Coordinates of C-alpha atoms and ligand atoms in Angstrom, one line a residue:
M26 CA -131.7 -161.4 -11.0
I27 CA -128.7 -162.0 -8.7
D28 CA -128.7 -161.7 -5.5
K29 CA -126.2 -159.3 -4.9
Y30 CA -125.4 -156.2 -6.9
L31 CA -121.9 -156.5 -9.1
P32 CA -121.2 -153.2 -9.2
Y33 CA -119.0 -153.0 -12.5
S34 CA -115.7 -152.7 -10.7
T35 CA -114.2 -152.3 -6.5
Q36 CA -111.1 -153.1 -4.7
W37 CA -110.2 -155.8 -3.1
I38 CA -108.5 -156.0 0.6
E39 CA -107.7 -158.7 2.8
E40 CA -105.8 -159.3 5.5
D41 CA -102.1 -158.1 4.7
D42 CA -103.2 -154.5 3.3
I43 CA -105.0 -154.1 6.3
D44 CA -102.5 -154.7 9.1
A45 CA -99.7 -152.9 6.5
V46 CA -101.7 -149.3 6.8
V47 CA -101.7 -150.0 11.0
D48 CA -97.7 -150.9 10.9
V49 CA -97.6 -147.1 9.7
L50 CA -100.0 -145.9 11.8
R51 CA -98.3 -147.1 14.9
G52 CA -94.6 -145.5 13.5
T53 CA -93.2 -142.7 13.2
Y54 CA -94.0 -141.1 9.4
L55 CA -97.8 -140.7 8.6
T56 CA -96.7 -138.5 5.5
T57 CA -93.7 -137.7 3.2
G58 CA -92.1 -141.0 5.0
P59 CA -89.2 -144.0 4.6
T60 CA -92.9 -146.6 3.1
I61 CA -93.3 -143.6 0.2
D62 CA -89.7 -144.5 -0.7
A63 CA -90.5 -148.1 -0.5
F64 CA -93.5 -147.9 -2.4
E65 CA -91.9 -145.7 -5.3
R66 CA -88.9 -148.2 -5.8
A67 CA -91.0 -151.2 -5.8
F68 CA -93.0 -150.0 -8.1
A69 CA -90.7 -148.4 -10.8
E70 CA -89.0 -152.2 -10.5
Y71 CA -92.7 -153.4 -11.3
V72 CA -92.7 -151.0 -14.1
G73 CA -89.4 -150.8 -15.7
A74 CA -88.8 -147.2 -15.1
P75 CA -85.3 -146.0 -13.6
Y76 CA -88.2 -142.7 -11.6
A77 CA -91.3 -143.0 -9.5
V78 CA -93.1 -140.3 -8.3
A79 CA -96.1 -140.5 -6.0
F80 CA -99.0 -138.3 -5.9
S81 CA -102.3 -137.3 -4.1
S82 CA -104.7 -138.6 -7.0
G83 CA -104.3 -139.3 -10.6
T84 CA -105.2 -136.5 -11.4
A85 CA -102.5 -134.8 -9.8
A86 CA -100.3 -137.0 -11.0
L87 CA -101.3 -136.0 -14.5
H88 CA -101.3 -132.1 -13.6
A89 CA -97.6 -132.4 -12.7
A90 CA -96.7 -134.2 -15.8
V91 CA -98.4 -132.0 -17.9
L92 CA -96.0 -129.2 -15.4
A93 CA -93.5 -131.3 -16.3
A94 CA -93.6 -131.4 -19.6
G95 CA -93.3 -126.9 -19.4
I96 CA -96.9 -126.6 -21.1
G97 CA -98.3 -123.3 -20.2
P98 CA -100.9 -120.7 -21.8
G99 CA -101.7 -121.9 -25.3
D100 CA -99.8 -124.9 -25.8
E101 CA -101.7 -127.1 -28.0
V102 CA -101.6 -131.9 -26.3
I103 CA -102.9 -133.4 -28.8
T104 CA -105.0 -136.4 -26.1
T105 CA -108.2 -138.8 -27.0
P106 CA -111.8 -137.6 -26.2
M107 CA -112.8 -141.2 -25.2
T108 CA -111.0 -140.7 -21.4
F109 CA -112.4 -139.6 -18.1
A110 CA -112.1 -136.3 -17.9
A111 CA -109.7 -135.4 -15.6
T112 CA -106.8 -135.9 -18.6
S113 CA -107.6 -133.5 -20.8
N114 CA -108.6 -131.2 -17.6
A115 CA -105.0 -131.4 -16.1
V116 CA -104.2 -130.1 -19.6
L117 CA -106.5 -127.3 -19.2
Y118 CA -105.1 -126.4 -15.7
A119 CA -102.2 -125.6 -17.3
G120 CA -103.8 -122.6 -19.3
G121 CA -102.9 -125.4 -21.9
V122 CA -105.2 -126.6 -25.1
P123 CA -106.4 -130.2 -25.5
V124 CA -107.0 -131.2 -28.9
F125 CA -109.5 -133.8 -29.4
A126 CA -108.2 -136.5 -32.1
D127 CA -110.5 -139.4 -32.9
I128 CA -110.2 -142.9 -32.2
R129 CA -109.4 -146.3 -34.0
P130 CA -112.7 -147.7 -35.0
D131 CA -110.8 -151.5 -33.8
T132 CA -109.2 -150.7 -30.3
Y133 CA -111.1 -147.6 -29.6
N134 CA -107.6 -146.5 -29.3
I135 CA -106.3 -142.5 -29.8
D136 CA -106.0 -142.6 -34.4
V137 CA -102.5 -142.2 -35.0
A138 CA -103.1 -140.6 -38.8
D139 CA -105.4 -138.3 -36.7
V140 CA -102.9 -137.3 -34.5
E141 CA -100.3 -136.3 -36.8
R142 CA -103.2 -134.5 -38.4
K143 CA -103.8 -132.3 -36.0
I144 CA -100.0 -131.7 -35.0
T145 CA -99.7 -127.7 -34.8
S146 CA -96.4 -125.1 -34.4
R147 CA -98.0 -125.1 -31.0
T148 CA -98.3 -128.7 -30.1
K149 CA -96.6 -129.5 -27.0
A150 CA -97.0 -132.8 -26.7
L151 CA -99.1 -135.9 -26.9
L152 CA -101.6 -137.7 -24.2
P153 CA -102.8 -140.6 -25.4
V154 CA -105.0 -143.0 -23.1
D155 CA -104.6 -147.1 -22.8
Y156 CA -108.5 -147.3 -22.7
T157 CA -109.7 -150.1 -20.8
G158 CA -106.5 -151.6 -20.6
Q159 CA -105.1 -151.9 -24.1
P160 CA -101.9 -149.5 -24.4
A161 CA -102.6 -146.9 -26.9
D162 CA -100.4 -146.9 -30.4
L163 CA -97.3 -146.5 -28.6
G164 CA -94.4 -147.3 -31.2
P165 CA -95.8 -144.7 -34.0
L166 CA -96.8 -142.3 -31.2
R167 CA -93.1 -142.3 -30.2
E168 CA -92.2 -141.7 -33.6
L169 CA -94.3 -139.0 -34.2
A170 CA -93.6 -137.5 -31.1
D171 CA -89.6 -137.4 -32.0
Q172 CA -90.2 -136.4 -35.6
Y173 CA -91.5 -133.3 -33.8
R174 CA -90.5 -132.8 -30.7
L175 CA -93.1 -133.8 -28.7
L176 CA -93.1 -135.2 -25.3
L177 CA -95.1 -138.1 -25.0
I178 CA -97.4 -138.3 -21.4
E179 CA -99.0 -141.7 -21.1
D180 CA -102.4 -141.7 -19.4
A181 CA -102.6 -145.4 -18.0
A182 CA -104.5 -145.4 -15.1
H183 CA -106.4 -148.0 -16.7
A184 CA -102.7 -150.1 -18.2
L185 CA -101.0 -150.8 -14.9
G186 CA -99.3 -154.8 -15.6
A187 CA -100.2 -153.9 -19.2
T188 CA -97.1 -154.1 -21.8
Y189 CA -97.0 -153.1 -26.0
R190 CA -94.4 -155.2 -27.9
G191 CA -93.3 -156.3 -25.0
R192 CA -92.4 -153.8 -22.7
R193 CA -93.7 -152.7 -19.3
V194 CA -96.4 -149.7 -20.0
G195 CA -94.7 -146.7 -17.3
S196 CA -91.1 -148.4 -19.3
I197 CA -91.7 -145.7 -22.5
A198 CA -92.9 -142.9 -22.6
D199 CA -91.6 -140.4 -21.4
M200 CA -94.0 -139.6 -19.2
T201 CA -96.8 -142.4 -17.8
I202 CA -99.4 -141.6 -15.1
F203 CA -101.0 -144.6 -12.8
S204 CA -104.1 -144.3 -10.9
F205 CA -104.9 -146.3 -7.4
H206 CA -108.5 -145.5 -7.6
P207 CA -110.3 -148.2 -5.6
V208 CA -111.3 -149.4 -9.1
K209 CA -108.4 -149.5 -10.3
H210 CA -105.9 -152.6 -10.5
I211 CA -105.0 -152.2 -7.1
T212 CA -105.8 -149.1 -4.7
T213 CA -104.0 -146.6 -2.1
G214 CA -108.0 -145.4 -1.0
E215 CA -107.3 -142.3 -4.1
G216 CA -103.4 -141.8 -5.3
G217 CA -101.6 -141.8 -8.3
M218 CA -98.0 -142.2 -9.9
V219 CA -96.4 -141.1 -12.0
T220 CA -92.4 -142.9 -13.7
T221 CA -90.5 -141.8 -16.2
H222 CA -86.6 -142.2 -17.6
R223 CA -86.1 -139.0 -17.4
E224 CA -84.3 -137.9 -13.9
D225 CA -84.5 -134.1 -14.5
L226 CA -88.7 -134.4 -15.3
A227 CA -88.6 -136.7 -12.3
E228 CA -86.9 -134.1 -10.1
R229 CA -89.2 -131.7 -11.7
L230 CA -92.3 -133.5 -10.6
R231 CA -91.1 -134.6 -6.8
L232 CA -90.7 -130.1 -6.9
I233 CA -93.9 -129.6 -8.2
R234 CA -96.2 -132.3 -5.7
S235 CA -94.4 -129.8 -2.6
H236 CA -95.1 -126.5 -3.4
G237 CA -91.9 -125.7 -5.4
I238 CA -90.1 -126.1 -2.6
V239 CA -86.1 -127.0 -3.0
R240 CA -84.6 -129.2 -0.3
D241 CA -81.1 -129.1 -2.0
P242 CA -78.7 -126.4 -0.4
T243 CA -77.1 -126.6 -3.7
K244 CA -79.3 -125.4 -5.9
W245 CA -80.3 -122.5 -3.9
S246 CA -79.5 -118.8 -3.8
K247 CA -78.2 -118.4 -0.8
N248 CA -78.4 -120.6 2.5
E249 CA -79.2 -118.2 5.8
G250 CA -79.3 -121.2 8.7
P251 CA -80.0 -124.4 9.1
W252 CA -84.6 -123.3 8.6
Y253 CA -83.4 -122.0 5.8
Y254 CA -85.2 -123.5 2.2
E255 CA -86.2 -121.7 -0.8
M256 CA -89.1 -122.1 -3.3
H257 CA -88.5 -122.1 -6.7
D258 CA -92.1 -122.6 -8.7
L259 CA -95.5 -122.5 -7.7
G260 CA -95.7 -126.3 -6.4
Y261 CA -98.9 -127.9 -4.8
N262 CA -99.6 -129.9 -2.0
Y263 CA -100.2 -133.4 -3.9
R264 CA -98.4 -136.1 -1.5
M265 CA -99.5 -139.3 -0.4
T266 CA -99.2 -140.4 2.7
D267 CA -97.4 -143.2 4.2
I268 CA -100.7 -144.7 5.6
Q269 CA -101.5 -144.8 1.4
A270 CA -98.2 -146.2 0.4
A271 CA -98.2 -149.2 2.7
L272 CA -101.6 -150.2 1.4
G273 CA -99.6 -149.3 -2.5
L274 CA -96.9 -151.6 -1.6
S275 CA -99.3 -154.8 -0.1
Q276 CA -101.3 -154.2 -2.8
L277 CA -98.7 -153.7 -5.9
K278 CA -97.1 -157.7 -4.2
K279 CA -100.6 -159.1 -5.7
V280 CA -101.6 -156.7 -9.0
D281 CA -100.3 -160.4 -11.1
R282 CA -102.6 -162.1 -10.0
F283 CA -105.5 -159.6 -9.9
I284 CA -104.4 -159.2 -14.0
V285 CA -104.3 -163.1 -14.0
L286 CA -108.4 -163.3 -13.3
R287 CA -109.0 -159.9 -14.9
K288 CA -107.8 -161.2 -18.1
K289 CA -109.9 -164.8 -17.1
Y290 CA -113.2 -163.2 -16.8
A291 CA -112.4 -161.0 -19.8
A292 CA -111.2 -164.2 -21.9
M293 CA -115.0 -165.8 -20.5
Y294 CA -117.1 -163.1 -22.2
N295 CA -115.0 -163.0 -24.8
A296 CA -115.6 -166.4 -25.6
A297 CA -120.0 -165.9 -24.4
F298 CA -119.8 -163.1 -26.7
A299 CA -118.0 -164.0 -29.7
D300 CA -120.5 -166.1 -32.7
N301 CA -123.6 -163.0 -31.1
D302 CA -123.9 -161.0 -33.8
A303 CA -125.4 -158.1 -32.1
L304 CA -122.2 -158.0 -30.2
I305 CA -118.7 -157.0 -31.5
V306 CA -115.8 -158.1 -28.4
P307 CA -113.1 -156.1 -27.3
Y308 CA -110.3 -156.9 -30.5
Q309 CA -107.2 -156.5 -28.8
S310 CA -103.9 -155.8 -31.7
P311 CA -101.1 -157.9 -31.4
D312 CA -98.8 -155.9 -30.5
G313 CA -99.9 -155.8 -27.7
S314 CA -101.5 -157.3 -23.7
S315 CA -104.3 -155.3 -22.2
S316 CA -104.2 -155.7 -18.4
W317 CA -108.2 -155.2 -19.0
H318 CA -109.3 -152.5 -16.6
L319 CA -112.8 -153.1 -18.2
Y320 CA -115.1 -154.7 -20.3
V321 CA -116.4 -152.0 -23.3
L322 CA -118.6 -154.7 -25.4
R323 CA -119.8 -152.6 -28.1
L324 CA -123.6 -153.5 -29.4
R325 CA -124.4 -153.7 -33.3
L326 CA -126.8 -151.6 -32.8
E327 CA -128.5 -152.6 -36.5
A328 CA -129.1 -156.0 -35.6
L329 CA -131.2 -154.9 -32.5
S330 CA -134.6 -154.2 -32.2
I331 CA -133.8 -152.3 -28.4
T332 CA -131.7 -149.3 -28.2
R333 CA -128.5 -149.6 -25.6
R334 CA -130.6 -147.7 -22.9
E335 CA -133.4 -149.9 -22.7
I336 CA -130.4 -153.3 -22.3
F337 CA -128.7 -151.0 -20.1
D338 CA -131.6 -150.2 -17.6
A339 CA -132.7 -154.6 -18.2
L340 CA -129.1 -155.0 -16.8
I341 CA -129.3 -152.7 -13.6
R342 CA -132.9 -154.2 -13.1
E343 CA -130.6 -157.8 -13.0
N344 CA -128.6 -156.0 -10.3
I345 CA -126.0 -156.0 -12.7
G346 CA -124.1 -152.9 -12.3
V347 CA -123.3 -152.1 -15.6
N348 CA -121.6 -148.8 -16.6
V349 CA -120.8 -146.4 -19.9
H350 CA -116.6 -145.8 -20.7
Y351 CA -116.9 -142.2 -21.9
I352 CA -119.2 -139.6 -22.8
P353 CA -117.3 -137.8 -25.1
V354 CA -114.8 -135.5 -22.4
Y355 CA -116.1 -132.8 -25.0
W356 CA -119.7 -133.1 -25.0
H357 CA -119.6 -131.9 -21.2
P358 CA -121.1 -128.5 -20.9
Y359 CA -117.7 -127.2 -19.4
Y360 CA -115.9 -128.1 -22.9
A361 CA -118.7 -127.1 -25.0
G362 CA -118.7 -123.6 -23.1
L363 CA -114.8 -123.7 -24.0
G364 CA -116.2 -123.8 -27.6
Y365 CA -115.5 -128.0 -28.7
R366 CA -118.8 -128.8 -30.9
R367 CA -120.3 -132.3 -31.1
G368 CA -119.5 -133.8 -34.1
L369 CA -115.4 -133.3 -34.0
C370 CA -114.6 -136.8 -33.3
P371 CA -116.7 -139.0 -35.5
E372 CA -115.8 -142.4 -34.3
A373 CA -115.7 -141.7 -30.6
E374 CA -118.9 -140.4 -30.5
R375 CA -120.6 -143.8 -32.9
H376 CA -118.4 -145.6 -29.9
Y377 CA -120.2 -143.8 -26.8
E378 CA -123.8 -144.7 -28.0
A379 CA -123.3 -148.2 -28.7
I380 CA -121.3 -149.6 -25.4
I381 CA -121.9 -150.9 -22.4
T382 CA -119.3 -151.6 -19.4
L383 CA -119.6 -155.2 -17.8
P384 CA -118.4 -156.1 -14.5
L385 CA -114.8 -157.2 -14.3
Y386 CA -112.7 -157.6 -11.1
P387 CA -110.4 -159.8 -9.7
K388 CA -112.7 -159.8 -6.6
M389 CA -115.2 -161.6 -8.9
I390 CA -115.8 -164.9 -8.6
E391 CA -116.6 -167.6 -12.3
R392 CA -120.2 -167.6 -11.1
D393 CA -120.8 -164.0 -11.5
V394 CA -119.4 -163.8 -14.5
I395 CA -121.8 -166.6 -16.0
D396 CA -124.5 -164.5 -13.6
V397 CA -123.5 -161.5 -16.1
I398 CA -123.5 -163.7 -19.5
D399 CA -127.1 -165.3 -18.9
A400 CA -128.2 -162.0 -18.7
I401 CA -127.0 -160.7 -21.6
D402 CA -127.9 -163.8 -23.2
R403 CA -131.3 -163.1 -22.1
I404 CA -131.8 -159.7 -23.0
V405 CA -130.0 -159.5 -26.7
K406 CA -131.5 -162.3 -27.4
R407 CA -135.5 -160.6 -26.7
G408 CA -134.1 -158.0 -28.2
K409 CA -133.2 -158.9 -32.1
R410 CA -134.1 -158.2 -35.2
Ligands
PLP1937 C1 -108.9 -142.9 -12.6 C2 -108.4 -142.0 -13.8 C3 -107.7 -141.2 -14.2 C4 -107.6 -140.0 -12.9 O1 -107.4 -141.1 -11.8 P1 -107.5 -140.6 -10.3 O2 -106.6 -140.9 -9.3 O3 -109.5 -140.7 -10.1 O4 -107.9 -138.9 -10.2 C5 -107.3 -140.1 -15.1 N1 -107.4 -141.0 -16.3 C6 -108.4 -141.9 -16.4 C7 -108.3 -142.4 -17.5 C8 -108.5 -142.5 -15.6 O5 -109.9 -143.7 -15.4

């Protein structure tokens, strides 16, 4: 057993991050100030998109993107069940209908052929997820979206810094969503971002973020005086604070360093497990370069006499904070109550039954990775048929 509990992921806050936050606290603007603009500009530049709009969470960013896409009651959005519930919940918030397409058996990303089978006259958007940090099949998805006149909204909560065919995630889809929860690549405590190449969508996103209130006088129906403003849409308060933006701006400077470490540790896991016939290391498509939010190890259950649960529990007993990403979203009782049934996406269900997420975050040290490898080797060797 290792001495110190290793979580599956955690933030890395350094002194300069703390100083950046304290500077804002000593300043004039705690929210809606210049640090938000600076963070948005730096983020847009990093991913290579013309526009970036900050939100109070990745979930708020998803909700706003779905609304900006014009999705409303009865509109269908095709997404993956192998994700955090927030992805499809955002569609439900808007009154839309999430339609789940199955995953590919190799990358575990949404299967484009199944996406096409599920397109109907009511489909309005495709909502793929870059599972574990590996970009979804954005080229074929773009082609489908263009062919059927759909919006492509990418949930890249796992994929800050990832690339697809040489382009950074965030510069490809119509809208791309990021999260700054502490387990993600960079953190603002809570926070999110939408990037887009479309000015009209950026404007809608800003409107939705702040109550639907229009500040530009040229867009008002009238002007009653210096105090005047108009609300044109039912928006929300989904704003990020300048305190959070200062942390985000400081963290963004480190994202490449963080990803180098994530890739190094993932490569150590891959090298250690590649020859073990009871384990399946994460397949990487040549189209993309993952930014490795998660390391999901898949078990070849037929080669083992112990269960996933037994391996999971044994790792927890060793102080290794393993996890499972994810329970197929439509298995949750809420979704079952909406009429979604088990068996809908067999590949995703098989995947769920056989996976364990291992610790992976930049603040780990090599010794931690070796400890995890040793524990897996021991536990799996014991359980081999
Ligand atoms: C983390 C995450 C979200 C939600 O982001 P929050 O910032 O926690 O609201 C959405 N989708 C996926 C795939 C995520 O991993």
